[in-house]
mmCIF file with all atom_site columns, C-alpha atoms in Angstrom:
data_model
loop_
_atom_site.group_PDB
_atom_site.id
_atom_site.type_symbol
_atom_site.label_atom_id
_atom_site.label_alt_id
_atom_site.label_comp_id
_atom_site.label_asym_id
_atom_site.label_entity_id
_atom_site.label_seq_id
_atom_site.pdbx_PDB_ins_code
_atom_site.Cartn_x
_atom_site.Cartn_y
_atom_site.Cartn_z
_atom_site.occupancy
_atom_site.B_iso_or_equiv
_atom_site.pdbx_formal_charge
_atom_site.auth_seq_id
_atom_site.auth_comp_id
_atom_site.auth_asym_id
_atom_site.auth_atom_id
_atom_site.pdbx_PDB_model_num
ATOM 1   C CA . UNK A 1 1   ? 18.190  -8.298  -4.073  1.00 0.00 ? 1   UNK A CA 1
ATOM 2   C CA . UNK A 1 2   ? 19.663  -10.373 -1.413  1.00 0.00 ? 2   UNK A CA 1
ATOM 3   C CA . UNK A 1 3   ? 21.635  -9.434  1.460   1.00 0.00 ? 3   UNK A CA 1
ATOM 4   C CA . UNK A 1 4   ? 23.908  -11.282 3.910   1.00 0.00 ? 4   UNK A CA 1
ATOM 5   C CA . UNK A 1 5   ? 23.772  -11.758 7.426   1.00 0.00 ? 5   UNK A CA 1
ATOM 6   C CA . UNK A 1 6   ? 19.726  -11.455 7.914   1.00 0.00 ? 6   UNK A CA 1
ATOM 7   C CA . UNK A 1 7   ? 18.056  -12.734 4.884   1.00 0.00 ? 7   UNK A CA 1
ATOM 8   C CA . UNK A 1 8   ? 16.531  -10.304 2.983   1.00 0.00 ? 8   UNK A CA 1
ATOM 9   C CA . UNK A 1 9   ? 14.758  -10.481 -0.660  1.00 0.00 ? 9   UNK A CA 1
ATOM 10  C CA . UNK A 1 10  ? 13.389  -7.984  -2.973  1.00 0.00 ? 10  UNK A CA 1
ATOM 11  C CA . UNK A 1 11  ? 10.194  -9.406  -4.472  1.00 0.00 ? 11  UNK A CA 1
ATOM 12  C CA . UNK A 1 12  ? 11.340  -12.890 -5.972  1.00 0.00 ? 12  UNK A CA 1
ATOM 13  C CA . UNK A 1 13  ? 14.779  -14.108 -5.542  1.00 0.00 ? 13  UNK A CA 1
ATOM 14  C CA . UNK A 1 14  ? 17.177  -17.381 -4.942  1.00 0.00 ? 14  UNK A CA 1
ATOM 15  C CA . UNK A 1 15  ? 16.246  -16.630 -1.333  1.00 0.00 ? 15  UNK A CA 1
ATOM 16  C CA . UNK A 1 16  ? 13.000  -16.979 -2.064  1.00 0.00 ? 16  UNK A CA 1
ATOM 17  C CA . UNK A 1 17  ? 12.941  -19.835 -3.946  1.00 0.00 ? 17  UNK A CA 1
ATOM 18  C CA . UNK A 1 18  ? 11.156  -18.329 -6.996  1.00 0.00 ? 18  UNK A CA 1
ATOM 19  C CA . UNK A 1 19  ? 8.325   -17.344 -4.480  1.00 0.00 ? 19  UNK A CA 1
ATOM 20  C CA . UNK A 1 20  ? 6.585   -14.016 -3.757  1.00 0.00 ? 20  UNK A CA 1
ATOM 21  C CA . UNK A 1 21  ? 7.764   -11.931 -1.349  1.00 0.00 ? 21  UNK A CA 1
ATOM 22  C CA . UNK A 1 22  ? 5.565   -8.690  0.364   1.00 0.00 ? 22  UNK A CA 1
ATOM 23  C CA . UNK A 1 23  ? 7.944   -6.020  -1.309  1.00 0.00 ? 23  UNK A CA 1
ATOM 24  C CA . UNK A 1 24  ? 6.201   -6.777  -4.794  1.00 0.00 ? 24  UNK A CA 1
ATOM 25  C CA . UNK A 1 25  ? 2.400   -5.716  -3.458  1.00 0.00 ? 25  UNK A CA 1
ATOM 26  C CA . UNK A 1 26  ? 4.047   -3.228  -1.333  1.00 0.00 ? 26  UNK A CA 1
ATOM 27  C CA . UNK A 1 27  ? 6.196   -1.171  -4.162  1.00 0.00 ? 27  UNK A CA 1
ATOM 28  C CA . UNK A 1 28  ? 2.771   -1.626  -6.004  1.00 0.00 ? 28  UNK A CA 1
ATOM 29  C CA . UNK A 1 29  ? 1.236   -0.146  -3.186  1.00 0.00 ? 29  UNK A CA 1
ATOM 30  C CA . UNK A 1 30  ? 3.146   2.976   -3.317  1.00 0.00 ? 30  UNK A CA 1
ATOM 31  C CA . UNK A 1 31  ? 2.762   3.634   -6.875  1.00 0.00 ? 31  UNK A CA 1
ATOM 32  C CA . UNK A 1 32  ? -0.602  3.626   -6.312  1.00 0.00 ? 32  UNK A CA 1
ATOM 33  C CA . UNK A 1 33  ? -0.329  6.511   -3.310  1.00 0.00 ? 33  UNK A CA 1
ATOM 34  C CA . UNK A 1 34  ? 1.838   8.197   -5.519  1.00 0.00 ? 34  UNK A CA 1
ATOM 35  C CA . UNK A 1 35  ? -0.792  8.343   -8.107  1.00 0.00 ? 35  UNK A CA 1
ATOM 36  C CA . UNK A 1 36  ? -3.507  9.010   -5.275  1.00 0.00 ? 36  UNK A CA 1
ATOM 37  C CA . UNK A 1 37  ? -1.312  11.823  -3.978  1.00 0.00 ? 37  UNK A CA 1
ATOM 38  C CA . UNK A 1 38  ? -1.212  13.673  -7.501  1.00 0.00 ? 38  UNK A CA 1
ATOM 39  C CA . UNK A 1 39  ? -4.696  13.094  -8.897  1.00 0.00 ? 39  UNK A CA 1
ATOM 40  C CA . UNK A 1 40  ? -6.055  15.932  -7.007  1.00 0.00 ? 40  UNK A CA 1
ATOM 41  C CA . UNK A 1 41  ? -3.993  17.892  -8.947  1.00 0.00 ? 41  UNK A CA 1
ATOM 42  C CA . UNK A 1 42  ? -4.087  16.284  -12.710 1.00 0.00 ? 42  UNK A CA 1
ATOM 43  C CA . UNK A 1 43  ? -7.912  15.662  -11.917 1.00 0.00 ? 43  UNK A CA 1
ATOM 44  C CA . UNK A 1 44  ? -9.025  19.263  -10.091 1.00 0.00 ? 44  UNK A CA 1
ATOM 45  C CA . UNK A 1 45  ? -10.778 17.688  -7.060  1.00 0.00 ? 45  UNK A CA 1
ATOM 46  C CA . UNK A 1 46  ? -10.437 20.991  -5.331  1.00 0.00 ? 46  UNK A CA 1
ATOM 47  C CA . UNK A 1 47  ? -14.286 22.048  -5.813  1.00 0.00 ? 47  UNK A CA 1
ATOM 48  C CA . UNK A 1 48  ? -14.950 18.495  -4.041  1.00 0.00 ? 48  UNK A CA 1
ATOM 49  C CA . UNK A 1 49  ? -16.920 19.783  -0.676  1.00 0.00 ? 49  UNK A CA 1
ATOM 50  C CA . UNK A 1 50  ? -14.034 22.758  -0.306  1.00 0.00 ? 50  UNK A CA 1
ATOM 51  C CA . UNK A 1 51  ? -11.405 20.857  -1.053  1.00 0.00 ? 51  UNK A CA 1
ATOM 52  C CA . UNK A 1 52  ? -11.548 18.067  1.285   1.00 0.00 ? 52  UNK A CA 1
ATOM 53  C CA . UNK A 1 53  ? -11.621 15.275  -0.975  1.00 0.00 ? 53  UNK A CA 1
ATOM 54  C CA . UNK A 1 54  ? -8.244  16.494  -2.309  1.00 0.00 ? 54  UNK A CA 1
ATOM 55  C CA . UNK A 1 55  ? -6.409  16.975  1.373   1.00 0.00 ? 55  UNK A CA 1
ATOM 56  C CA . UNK A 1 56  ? -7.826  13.603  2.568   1.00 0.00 ? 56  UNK A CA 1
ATOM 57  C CA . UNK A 1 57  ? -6.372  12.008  -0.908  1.00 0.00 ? 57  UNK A CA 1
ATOM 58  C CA . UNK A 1 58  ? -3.004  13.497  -0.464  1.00 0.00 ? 58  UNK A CA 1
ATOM 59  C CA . UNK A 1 59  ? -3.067  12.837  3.513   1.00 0.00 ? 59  UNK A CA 1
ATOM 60  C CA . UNK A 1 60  ? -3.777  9.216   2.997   1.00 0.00 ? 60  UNK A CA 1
ATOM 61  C CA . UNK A 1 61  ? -1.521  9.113   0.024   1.00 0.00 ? 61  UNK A CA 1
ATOM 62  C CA . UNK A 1 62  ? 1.262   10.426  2.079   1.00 0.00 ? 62  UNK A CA 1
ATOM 63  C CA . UNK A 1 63  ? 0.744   8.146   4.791   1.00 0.00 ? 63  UNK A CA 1
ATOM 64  C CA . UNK A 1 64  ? 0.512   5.092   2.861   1.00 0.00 ? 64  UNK A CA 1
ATOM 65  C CA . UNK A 1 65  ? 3.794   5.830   0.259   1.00 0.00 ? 65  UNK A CA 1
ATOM 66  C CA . UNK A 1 66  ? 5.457   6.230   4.135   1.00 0.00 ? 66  UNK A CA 1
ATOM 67  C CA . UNK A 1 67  ? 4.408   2.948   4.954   1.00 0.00 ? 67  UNK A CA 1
ATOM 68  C CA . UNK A 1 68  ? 4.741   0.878   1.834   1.00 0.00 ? 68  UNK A CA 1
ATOM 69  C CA . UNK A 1 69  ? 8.342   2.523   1.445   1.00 0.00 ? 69  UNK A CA 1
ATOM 70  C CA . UNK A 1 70  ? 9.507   1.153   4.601   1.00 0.00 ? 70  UNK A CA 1
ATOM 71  C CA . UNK A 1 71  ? 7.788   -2.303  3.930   1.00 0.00 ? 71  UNK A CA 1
ATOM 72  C CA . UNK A 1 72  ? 9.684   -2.467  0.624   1.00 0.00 ? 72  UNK A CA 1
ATOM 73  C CA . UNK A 1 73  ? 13.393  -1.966  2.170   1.00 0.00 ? 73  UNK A CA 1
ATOM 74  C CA . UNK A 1 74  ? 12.587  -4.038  5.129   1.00 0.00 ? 74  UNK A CA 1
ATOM 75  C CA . UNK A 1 75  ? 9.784   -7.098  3.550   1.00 0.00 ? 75  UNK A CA 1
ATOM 76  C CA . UNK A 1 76  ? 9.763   -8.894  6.512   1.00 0.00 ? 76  UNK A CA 1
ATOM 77  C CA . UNK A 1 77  ? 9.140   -6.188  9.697   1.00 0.00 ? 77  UNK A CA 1
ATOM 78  C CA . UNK A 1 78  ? 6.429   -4.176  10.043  1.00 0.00 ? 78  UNK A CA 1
ATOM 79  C CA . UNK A 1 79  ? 3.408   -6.554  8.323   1.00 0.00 ? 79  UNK A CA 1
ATOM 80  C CA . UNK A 1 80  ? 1.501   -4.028  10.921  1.00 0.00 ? 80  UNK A CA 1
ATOM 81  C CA . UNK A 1 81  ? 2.238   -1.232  8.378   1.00 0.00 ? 81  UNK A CA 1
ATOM 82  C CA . UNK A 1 82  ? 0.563   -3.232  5.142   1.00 0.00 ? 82  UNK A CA 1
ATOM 83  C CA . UNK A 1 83  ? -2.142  -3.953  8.009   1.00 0.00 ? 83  UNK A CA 1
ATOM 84  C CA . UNK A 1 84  ? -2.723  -0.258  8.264   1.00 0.00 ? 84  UNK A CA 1
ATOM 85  C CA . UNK A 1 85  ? -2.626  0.554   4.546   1.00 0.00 ? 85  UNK A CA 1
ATOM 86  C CA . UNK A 1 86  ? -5.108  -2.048  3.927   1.00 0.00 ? 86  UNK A CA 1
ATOM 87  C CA . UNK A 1 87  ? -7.525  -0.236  6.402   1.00 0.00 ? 87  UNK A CA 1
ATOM 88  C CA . UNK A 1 88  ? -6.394  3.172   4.848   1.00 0.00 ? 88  UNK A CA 1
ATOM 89  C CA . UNK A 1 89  ? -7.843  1.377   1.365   1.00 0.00 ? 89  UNK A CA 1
ATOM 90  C CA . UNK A 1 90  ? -10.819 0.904   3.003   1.00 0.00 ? 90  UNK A CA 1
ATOM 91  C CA . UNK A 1 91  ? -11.504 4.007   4.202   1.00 0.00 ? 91  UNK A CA 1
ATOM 92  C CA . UNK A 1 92  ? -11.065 5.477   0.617   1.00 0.00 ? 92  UNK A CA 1
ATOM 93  C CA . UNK A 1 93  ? -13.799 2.638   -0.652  1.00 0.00 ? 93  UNK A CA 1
ATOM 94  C CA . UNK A 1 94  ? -15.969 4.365   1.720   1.00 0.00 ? 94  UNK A CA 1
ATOM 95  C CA . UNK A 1 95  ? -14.968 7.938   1.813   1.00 0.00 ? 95  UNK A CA 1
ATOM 96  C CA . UNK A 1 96  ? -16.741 9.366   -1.234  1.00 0.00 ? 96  UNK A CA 1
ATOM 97  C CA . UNK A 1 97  ? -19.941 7.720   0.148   1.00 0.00 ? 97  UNK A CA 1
ATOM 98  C CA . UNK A 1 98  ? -19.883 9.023   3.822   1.00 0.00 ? 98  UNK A CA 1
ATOM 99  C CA . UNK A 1 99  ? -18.006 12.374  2.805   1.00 0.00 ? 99  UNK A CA 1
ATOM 100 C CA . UNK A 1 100 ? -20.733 13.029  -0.204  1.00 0.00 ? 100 UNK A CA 1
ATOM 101 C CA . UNK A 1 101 ? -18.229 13.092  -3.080  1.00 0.00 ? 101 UNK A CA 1
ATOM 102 C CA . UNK A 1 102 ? -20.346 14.609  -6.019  1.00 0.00 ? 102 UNK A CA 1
ATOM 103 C CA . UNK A 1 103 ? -17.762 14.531  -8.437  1.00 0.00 ? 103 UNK A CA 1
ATOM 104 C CA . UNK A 1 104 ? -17.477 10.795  -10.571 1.00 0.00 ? 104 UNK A CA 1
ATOM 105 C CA . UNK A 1 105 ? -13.584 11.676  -10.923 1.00 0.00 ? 105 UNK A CA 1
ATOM 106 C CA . UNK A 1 106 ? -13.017 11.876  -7.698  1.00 0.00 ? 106 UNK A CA 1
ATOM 107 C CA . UNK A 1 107 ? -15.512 8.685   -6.086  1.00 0.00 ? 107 UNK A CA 1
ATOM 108 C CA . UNK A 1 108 ? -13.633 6.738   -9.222  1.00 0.00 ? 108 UNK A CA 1
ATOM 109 C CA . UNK A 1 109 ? -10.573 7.086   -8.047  1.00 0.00 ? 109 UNK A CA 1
ATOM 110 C CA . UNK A 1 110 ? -10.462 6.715   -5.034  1.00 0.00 ? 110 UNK A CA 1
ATOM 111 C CA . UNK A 1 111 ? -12.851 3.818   -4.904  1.00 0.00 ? 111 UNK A CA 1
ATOM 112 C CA . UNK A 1 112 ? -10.071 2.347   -7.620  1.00 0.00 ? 112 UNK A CA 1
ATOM 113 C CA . UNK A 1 113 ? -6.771  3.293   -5.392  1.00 0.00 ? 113 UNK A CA 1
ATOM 114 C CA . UNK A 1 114 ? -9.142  1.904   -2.665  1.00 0.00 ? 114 UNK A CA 1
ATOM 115 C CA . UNK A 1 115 ? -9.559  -1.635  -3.658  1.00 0.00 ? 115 UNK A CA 1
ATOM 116 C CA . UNK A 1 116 ? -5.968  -1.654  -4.520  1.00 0.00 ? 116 UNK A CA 1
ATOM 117 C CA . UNK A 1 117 ? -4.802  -0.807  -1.946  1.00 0.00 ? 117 UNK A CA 1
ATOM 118 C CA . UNK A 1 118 ? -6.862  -3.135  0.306   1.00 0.00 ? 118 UNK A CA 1
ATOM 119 C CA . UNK A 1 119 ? -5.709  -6.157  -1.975  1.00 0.00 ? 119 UNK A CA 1
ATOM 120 C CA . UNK A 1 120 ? -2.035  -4.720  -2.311  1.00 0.00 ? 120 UNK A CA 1
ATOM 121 C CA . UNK A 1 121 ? -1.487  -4.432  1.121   1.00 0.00 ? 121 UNK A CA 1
ATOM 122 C CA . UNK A 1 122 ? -3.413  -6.886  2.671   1.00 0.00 ? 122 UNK A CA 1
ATOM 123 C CA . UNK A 1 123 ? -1.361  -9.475  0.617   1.00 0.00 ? 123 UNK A CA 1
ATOM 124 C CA . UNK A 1 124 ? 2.100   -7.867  1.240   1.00 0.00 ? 124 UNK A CA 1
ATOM 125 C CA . UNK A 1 125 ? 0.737   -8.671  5.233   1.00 0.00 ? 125 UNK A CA 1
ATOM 126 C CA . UNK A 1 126 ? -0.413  -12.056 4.282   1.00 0.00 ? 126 UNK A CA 1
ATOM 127 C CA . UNK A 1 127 ? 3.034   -13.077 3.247   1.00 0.00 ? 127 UNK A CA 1
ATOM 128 C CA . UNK A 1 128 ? 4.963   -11.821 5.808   1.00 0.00 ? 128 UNK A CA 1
ATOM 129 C CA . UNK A 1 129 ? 2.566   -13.446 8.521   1.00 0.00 ? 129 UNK A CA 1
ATOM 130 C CA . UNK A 1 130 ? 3.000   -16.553 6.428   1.00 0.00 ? 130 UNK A CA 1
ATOM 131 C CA . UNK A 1 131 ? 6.793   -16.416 5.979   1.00 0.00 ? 131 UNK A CA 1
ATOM 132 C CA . UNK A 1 132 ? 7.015   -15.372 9.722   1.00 0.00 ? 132 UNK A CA 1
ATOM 133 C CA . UNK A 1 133 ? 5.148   -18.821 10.859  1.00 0.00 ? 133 UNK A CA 1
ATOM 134 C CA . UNK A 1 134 ? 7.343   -21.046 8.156   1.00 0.00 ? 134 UNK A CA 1
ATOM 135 C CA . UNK A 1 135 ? 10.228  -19.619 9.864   1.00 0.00 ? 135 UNK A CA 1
ATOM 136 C CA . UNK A 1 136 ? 8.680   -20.471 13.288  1.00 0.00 ? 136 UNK A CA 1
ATOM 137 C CA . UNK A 1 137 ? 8.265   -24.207 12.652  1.00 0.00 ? 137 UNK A CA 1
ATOM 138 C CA . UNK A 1 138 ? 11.900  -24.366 11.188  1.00 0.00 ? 138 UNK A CA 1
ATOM 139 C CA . UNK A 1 139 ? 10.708  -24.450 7.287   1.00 0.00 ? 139 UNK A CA 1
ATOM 140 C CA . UNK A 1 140 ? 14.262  -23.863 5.567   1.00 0.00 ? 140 UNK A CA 1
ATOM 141 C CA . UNK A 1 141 ? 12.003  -22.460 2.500   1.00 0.00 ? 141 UNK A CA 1
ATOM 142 C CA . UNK A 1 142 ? 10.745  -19.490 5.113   1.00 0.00 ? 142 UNK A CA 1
#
């Protein structure tokens, strides 16, 4: 999707020139919170330490599907948001560990939404910085 006036593309586009853009990681991104956000539920995490692995999962998952939302209507503002996502990611990689997840269901996914979310969003952030410094030095493919 293109519109007029300030240049903005939906993952890849004439715009674009056929290149990636961050609203493909990002949308990716929030599938995978949206997943994160409903596993304690479909997977009964609740007898995980009281139920705190299943309130941090749908905290995180809340703040991250937030984030990545915005990031996918507006690719090229915020790269501070994928930035924060990505660290989210990495707290779930080390969450189960330093919480004392005993349940396999629960340490799997979250050290699975983890790592995608660190790669997800850490890319989406990658290509905006990227796009933002072809634009600086006048690249007309920025």
């Amino acid at each position: 999707m293109a519109t007029r006036g300030f240049e903005q593309h939906f993952w890849i586009g004439p715009g674009t020139e056929g290149a990636l853009t961050p609203s493909l990681p990002s949308s990716l991104a929030f599938l995978a919170a949206l997943w994160l956000g409903f596993a304690p539920y479909v997977l009964h995490f609740s007898q995980v330490r009281g139920g705190l692995a299943d309130g941090i999962d749908v905290l995180v998952a809340l703040v991250v599907a937030v984030l990545a939302l915005i990031r996918i209507l507006v690719p090229r503002d915020f790269p501070a948001f994928s930035v924060v996502n990505a660290v989210l990611g990495l707290w779930l990689v080390i969450a189960p560990f330093a919480l004392g997840y005993d349940l396999a269901r629960v340490i799997v996914t979250d050290l699975v939404v983890g790592v995608l979310l660190l790669g997800l969003s850490g890319l989406s952030a990658t290509l905006t910085y990227r796009q933002r410094a072809k634009a600086q030095v006048g690249d007309p493919g920025a």
